mmCIF file of C-alpha atoms in Angstrom:
data_model
loop_
_atom_site.group_PDB
_atom_site.id
_atom_site.type_symbol
_atom_site.label_atom_id
_atom_site.label_comp_id
_atom_site.label_asym_id
_atom_site.label_seq_id
_atom_site.Cartn_x
_atom_site.Cartn_y
_atom_site.Cartn_z
ATOM 1 C CA MET X 932 39.194 -4.224 -15.441
ATOM 2 C CA ASN X 933 40.311 -4.139 -11.834
ATOM 3 C CA PHE X 934 38.997 -3.135 -8.420
ATOM 4 C CA GLU X 935 40.263 0.446 -8.667
ATOM 5 C CA SER X 936 38.591 1.112 -12.024
ATOM 6 C CA ILE X 937 35.289 -0.317 -10.799
ATOM 7 C CA LEU X 938 35.538 1.756 -7.632
ATOM 8 C CA GLU X 939 36.139 4.913 -9.671
ATOM 9 C CA LYS X 940 33.088 4.226 -11.853
ATOM 10 C CA MET X 941 30.941 3.643 -8.781
ATOM 11 C CA LYS X 942 32.101 6.939 -7.269
ATOM 12 C CA GLN X 943 31.027 8.772 -10.419
ATOM 13 C CA HIS X 944 27.675 6.993 -10.707
ATOM 14 C CA SER X 945 24.437 8.672 -9.639
ATOM 15 C CA PRO X 946 21.599 6.260 -8.783
ATOM 16 C CA SER X 947 18.671 6.331 -11.186
ATOM 17 C CA VAL X 948 15.773 4.131 -12.238
ATOM 18 C CA LEU X 949 16.972 0.894 -13.816
ATOM 19 C CA GLY X 950 15.953 0.885 -17.481
ATOM 20 C CA LYS X 951 15.241 4.627 -17.558
ATOM 21 C CA ASN X 952 16.722 4.936 -21.061
ATOM 22 C CA SER X 953 14.029 2.637 -22.440
ATOM 23 C CA VAL X 954 11.015 4.475 -20.992
ATOM 24 C CA SER X 955 9.094 7.536 -22.142
ATOM 25 C CA GLU X 956 8.998 10.339 -19.591
ATOM 26 C CA TYR X 957 5.872 12.347 -18.816
ATOM 27 C CA SER X 958 5.091 15.131 -16.364
ATOM 28 C CA ILE X 959 1.737 16.024 -14.861
ATOM 29 C CA LEU X 960 0.558 18.896 -12.684
ATOM 30 C CA LEU X 961 -1.934 18.656 -9.853
ATOM 31 C CA PRO X 962 -3.368 22.210 -9.996
ATOM 32 C CA LEU X 963 -4.913 23.694 -6.874
ATOM 33 C CA ILE X 964 -7.210 26.682 -7.200
ATOM 34 C CA GLN X 965 -9.120 28.832 -4.721
ATOM 35 C CA LYS X 966 -12.846 28.681 -5.436
ATOM 36 C CA GLU X 967 -15.794 29.779 -3.331
ATOM 37 C CA GLY X 968 -13.606 30.117 -0.264
ATOM 38 C CA GLU X 969 -11.985 26.686 -0.408
ATOM 39 C CA LEU X 970 -9.310 24.800 -2.299
ATOM 40 C CA HIS X 971 -10.279 22.815 -5.388
ATOM 41 C CA LEU X 972 -8.329 20.501 -7.673
ATOM 42 C CA VAL X 973 -8.573 21.175 -11.406
ATOM 43 C CA PHE X 974 -9.274 18.272 -13.764
ATOM 44 C CA GLU X 975 -9.602 17.885 -17.510
ATOM 45 C CA VAL X 976 -11.824 15.659 -19.614
ATOM 46 C CA ARG X 977 -9.705 14.573 -22.558
ATOM 47 C CA SER X 978 -11.040 15.579 -25.966
ATOM 48 C CA HIS X 979 -12.885 12.925 -27.944
ATOM 49 C CA LYS X 980 -10.567 13.857 -30.806
ATOM 50 C CA MET X 981 -7.628 12.359 -28.945
ATOM 51 C CA ARG X 982 -6.225 9.061 -30.183
ATOM 52 C CA ARG X 983 -5.344 7.810 -26.714
ATOM 53 C CA GLN X 984 -7.872 7.648 -23.875
ATOM 54 C CA PRO X 985 -10.484 10.032 -25.335
ATOM 55 C CA GLY X 986 -13.097 11.197 -22.855
ATOM 56 C CA GLU X 987 -11.126 10.134 -19.791
ATOM 57 C CA ILE X 988 -10.440 12.402 -16.835
ATOM 58 C CA CYS X 989 -6.877 13.474 -16.123
ATOM 59 C CA PHE X 990 -4.632 16.169 -14.733
ATOM 60 C CA PRO X 991 -2.861 18.523 -17.159
ATOM 61 C CA GLY X 992 0.365 17.037 -18.442
ATOM 62 C CA GLY X 993 2.188 15.349 -21.266
ATOM 63 C CA LYS X 994 5.458 14.058 -22.615
ATOM 64 C CA VAL X 995 8.755 15.627 -21.581
ATOM 65 C CA ASP X 996 10.261 17.194 -24.719
ATOM 66 C CA ALA X 997 13.881 17.940 -25.591
ATOM 67 C CA GLU X 998 13.080 21.654 -25.247
ATOM 68 C CA ASP X 999 12.202 21.202 -21.560
ATOM 69 C CA ASP X 1000 15.168 21.951 -19.302
ATOM 70 C CA MET X 1001 13.525 20.066 -16.440
ATOM 71 C CA GLU X 1002 10.579 17.737 -15.993
ATOM 72 C CA GLN X 1003 8.835 20.545 -14.085
ATOM 73 C CA ASP X 1004 9.021 22.736 -17.190
ATOM 74 C CA ALA X 1005 7.069 20.102 -19.109
ATOM 75 C CA ALA X 1006 4.327 19.978 -16.469
ATOM 76 C CA VAL X 1007 3.881 23.763 -16.497
ATOM 77 C CA ARG X 1008 4.140 24.011 -20.287
ATOM 78 C CA GLU X 1009 1.516 21.341 -20.846
ATOM 79 C CA ALA X 1010 -0.801 22.928 -18.280
ATOM 80 C CA THR X 1011 -0.588 26.335 -19.964
ATOM 81 C CA GLU X 1012 -1.192 24.817 -23.408
ATOM 82 C CA GLU X 1013 -4.102 22.637 -22.334
ATOM 83 C CA LEU X 1014 -5.847 25.038 -19.950
ATOM 84 C CA GLY X 1015 -5.131 28.148 -21.996
ATOM 85 C CA VAL X 1016 -3.595 30.200 -19.203
ATOM 86 C CA GLY X 1017 -0.312 32.081 -18.941
ATOM 87 C CA ALA X 1018 2.570 30.545 -17.020
ATOM 88 C CA GLU X 1019 2.375 33.496 -14.616
ATOM 89 C CA HIS X 1020 -0.914 32.049 -13.343
ATOM 90 C CA ILE X 1021 0.818 28.867 -12.150
ATOM 91 C CA THR X 1022 2.844 29.478 -9.005
ATOM 92 C CA HIS X 1023 4.413 27.620 -6.099
ATOM 93 C CA VAL X 1024 5.115 24.490 -8.131
ATOM 94 C CA TYR X 1025 6.603 21.719 -6.010
ATOM 95 C CA PRO X 1026 7.858 18.272 -7.048
ATOM 96 C CA PHE X 1027 5.796 15.373 -5.788
ATOM 97 C CA ASP X 1028 6.574 11.677 -6.292
ATOM 98 C CA TYR X 1029 7.117 9.829 -9.551
ATOM 99 C CA LEU X 1030 6.140 6.393 -10.757
ATOM 100 C CA VAL X 1031 7.131 3.923 -13.448
ATOM 101 C CA SER X 1032 4.174 2.176 -15.066
ATOM 102 C CA PRO X 1033 4.218 -1.360 -16.533
ATOM 103 C CA PHE X 1034 3.876 0.290 -19.946
ATOM 104 C CA ARG X 1035 7.376 1.811 -20.022
ATOM 105 C CA MET X 1036 6.254 5.203 -18.820
ATOM 106 C CA MET X 1037 7.968 7.248 -16.133
ATOM 107 C CA VAL X 1038 5.588 9.859 -14.773
ATOM 108 C CA HIS X 1039 6.883 12.861 -12.825
ATOM 109 C CA THR X 1040 4.240 14.621 -10.749
ATOM 110 C CA TYR X 1041 4.089 18.188 -9.465
ATOM 111 C CA VAL X 1042 1.695 20.179 -7.302
ATOM 112 C CA GLY X 1043 1.071 23.822 -8.157
ATOM 113 C CA PHE X 1044 -1.252 26.677 -7.275
ATOM 114 C CA MET X 1045 -3.203 28.634 -9.884
ATOM 115 C CA ASN X 1046 -3.881 32.299 -9.107
ATOM 116 C CA CYS X 1047 -6.853 32.532 -11.457
ATOM 117 C CA ASP X 1048 -10.344 31.123 -11.765
ATOM 118 C CA GLU X 1049 -12.112 29.023 -14.372
ATOM 119 C CA THR X 1050 -13.278 32.070 -16.335
ATOM 120 C CA ASP X 1051 -9.614 32.886 -17.036
ATOM 121 C CA MET X 1052 -9.095 29.508 -18.692
ATOM 122 C CA ASN X 1053 -9.427 28.963 -22.423
ATOM 123 C CA PRO X 1054 -8.962 25.194 -22.845
ATOM 124 C CA ASN X 1055 -7.480 23.863 -26.072
ATOM 125 C CA PRO X 1056 -10.423 22.067 -27.764
ATOM 126 C CA ASP X 1057 -8.082 19.703 -29.610
ATOM 127 C CA GLU X 1058 -6.927 18.274 -26.290
ATOM 128 C CA VAL X 1059 -9.530 19.203 -23.693
ATOM 129 C CA GLU X 1060 -13.258 18.537 -23.866
ATOM 130 C CA GLU X 1061 -14.060 20.098 -20.506
ATOM 131 C CA VAL X 1062 -12.433 21.538 -17.385
ATOM 132 C CA PHE X 1063 -13.996 21.060 -13.965
ATOM 133 C CA THR X 1064 -12.947 21.340 -10.338
ATOM 134 C CA VAL X 1065 -13.569 19.235 -7.253
ATOM 135 C CA PRO X 1066 -13.292 20.532 -3.679
ATOM 136 C CA LEU X 1067 -10.188 19.151 -2.006
ATOM 137 C CA ALA X 1068 -12.350 18.418 1.023
ATOM 138 C CA PHE X 1069 -14.313 15.874 -1.028
ATOM 139 C CA PHE X 1070 -11.260 13.664 -1.449
ATOM 140 C CA LEU X 1071 -10.235 14.121 2.174
ATOM 141 C CA GLU X 1072 -13.670 12.933 3.276
ATOM 142 C CA ASN X 1073 -14.321 10.181 0.707
ATOM 143 C CA GLU X 1074 -12.206 7.079 0.096
ATOM 144 C CA PRO X 1075 -12.005 5.652 -3.428
ATOM 145 C CA LYS X 1076 -13.647 2.384 -4.396
ATOM 146 C CA VAL X 1077 -11.065 -0.337 -4.998
ATOM 147 C CA HIS X 1078 -11.226 -2.904 -7.803
ATOM 148 C CA HIS X 1079 -8.558 -5.196 -9.218
ATOM 149 C CA VAL X 1080 -7.172 -6.152 -12.598
ATOM 150 C CA HIS X 1081 -4.837 -9.058 -13.355
ATOM 151 C CA PHE X 1082 -1.987 -8.973 -15.841
ATOM 152 C CA GLU X 1083 -1.312 -12.273 -17.576
ATOM 153 C CA VAL X 1084 2.249 -13.348 -18.364
ATOM 154 C CA LYS X 1085 2.315 -14.586 -21.960
ATOM 155 C CA PRO X 1086 5.790 -15.494 -23.266
ATOM 156 C CA ASP X 1087 6.582 -15.339 -26.983
ATOM 157 C CA GLU X 1088 6.244 -18.499 -29.061
ATOM 158 C CA ASP X 1089 10.037 -18.757 -29.341
ATOM 159 C CA PHE X 1090 10.659 -18.164 -25.627
ATOM 160 C CA PRO X 1091 13.523 -20.483 -24.503
ATOM 161 C CA PHE X 1092 11.623 -22.481 -21.887
ATOM 162 C CA HIS X 1093 14.364 -25.124 -21.943
ATOM 163 C CA LEU X 1094 16.739 -22.625 -20.338
ATOM 164 C CA ILE X 1095 14.676 -21.969 -17.193
ATOM 165 C CA PRO X 1096 13.799 -24.264 -14.264
ATOM 166 C CA GLY X 1097 10.442 -25.930 -14.808
ATOM 167 C CA GLY X 1098 10.344 -25.204 -18.520
ATOM 168 C CA ARG X 1099 6.807 -24.595 -19.741
ATOM 169 C CA ASN X 1100 5.543 -25.355 -16.241
ATOM 170 C CA TYR X 1101 7.457 -22.430 -14.759
ATOM 171 C CA LYS X 1102 5.379 -20.708 -12.080
ATOM 172 C CA TRP X 1103 5.191 -17.099 -13.235
ATOM 173 C CA GLN X 1104 4.558 -14.641 -10.420
ATOM 174 C CA THR X 1105 1.350 -12.693 -10.865
ATOM 175 C CA ARG X 1106 -0.529 -10.357 -8.562
ATOM 176 C CA PRO X 1107 -3.671 -8.275 -8.714
ATOM 177 C CA VAL X 1108 -3.220 -4.575 -9.417
ATOM 178 C CA GLU X 1109 -5.454 -2.099 -7.622
ATOM 179 C CA GLU X 1110 -7.591 0.248 -9.685
ATOM 180 C CA LEU X 1111 -9.065 3.128 -7.705
ATOM 181 C CA PHE X 1112 -12.327 4.890 -8.562
ATOM 182 C CA TYR X 1113 -13.605 8.233 -7.291
ATOM 183 C CA PHE X 1114 -17.172 9.282 -8.082
ATOM 184 C CA TYR X 1115 -17.999 12.988 -8.010
ATOM 185 C CA GLU X 1116 -21.371 14.085 -9.390
ATOM 186 C CA ASP X 1117 -21.401 12.644 -12.930
ATOM 187 C CA LYS X 1118 -17.613 12.261 -13.141
ATOM 188 C CA VAL X 1119 -15.580 9.068 -12.722
ATOM 189 C CA ILE X 1120 -11.911 9.527 -11.865
ATOM 190 C CA TRP X 1121 -9.862 6.362 -12.177
ATOM 191 C CA GLY X 1122 -6.620 4.881 -13.518
ATOM 192 C CA LEU X 1123 -3.311 6.696 -13.202
ATOM 193 C CA THR X 1124 -5.090 9.941 -12.277
ATOM 194 C CA ALA X 1125 -6.850 8.321 -9.326
ATOM 195 C CA LYS X 1126 -3.633 6.602 -8.232
ATOM 196 C CA VAL X 1127 -1.656 9.859 -8.138
ATOM 197 C CA LEU X 1128 -4.596 11.714 -6.578
ATOM 198 C CA ASN X 1129 -4.997 9.152 -3.805
ATOM 199 C CA HIS X 1130 -1.278 9.251 -3.052
ATOM 200 C CA PHE X 1131 -1.419 13.053 -2.800
ATOM 201 C CA ILE X 1132 -4.435 12.943 -0.485
ATOM 202 C CA ASP X 1133 -2.698 10.406 1.762
ATOM 203 C CA MET X 1134 0.339 12.687 1.924
ATOM 204 C CA ILE X 1135 -1.541 15.838 2.957
ATOM 205 C CA ARG X 1136 -4.082 14.162 5.227
#
């Protein structure tokens, strides 16, 4: 190994997220729809049949599969499967930002427009309990409530404390994590959905 070989490898390298190979990738779509003369965002209530997060509110989306050429394809595919609409009804899809969660998930987000209304949707009952919309103006006019959760660092029993300064008295860095909550009628939007939603609202405001 010499300087020239390292330089050549660096020239060929494209920056990516460190540890990307060990995370699961997901894509979600923030669907905008025209309703009653104004823009609405479309949300799903996850089916109570679902193993993970039943009954919670989310945007359409799911895991990026090998069959998806791009992360955007996964977002559109999942939206068509969950909402029961044809891909031709989802237009002007644009990439938004992505995030890496503490739970080894990389989430790609997209914003798209739906040229249909709710009566054209036939949600998949195995995945979706209910579909509802919220006027975009509501989120522009109402800030979310902010609460905090704390993640505790808990090393394994066989963690080699003797190899780190301070040993068992090592001062692990912890910080509170914001959890955002939006309340609309009888719906509570929180978690990852609220985080992405709030970021989108800040961007367009």
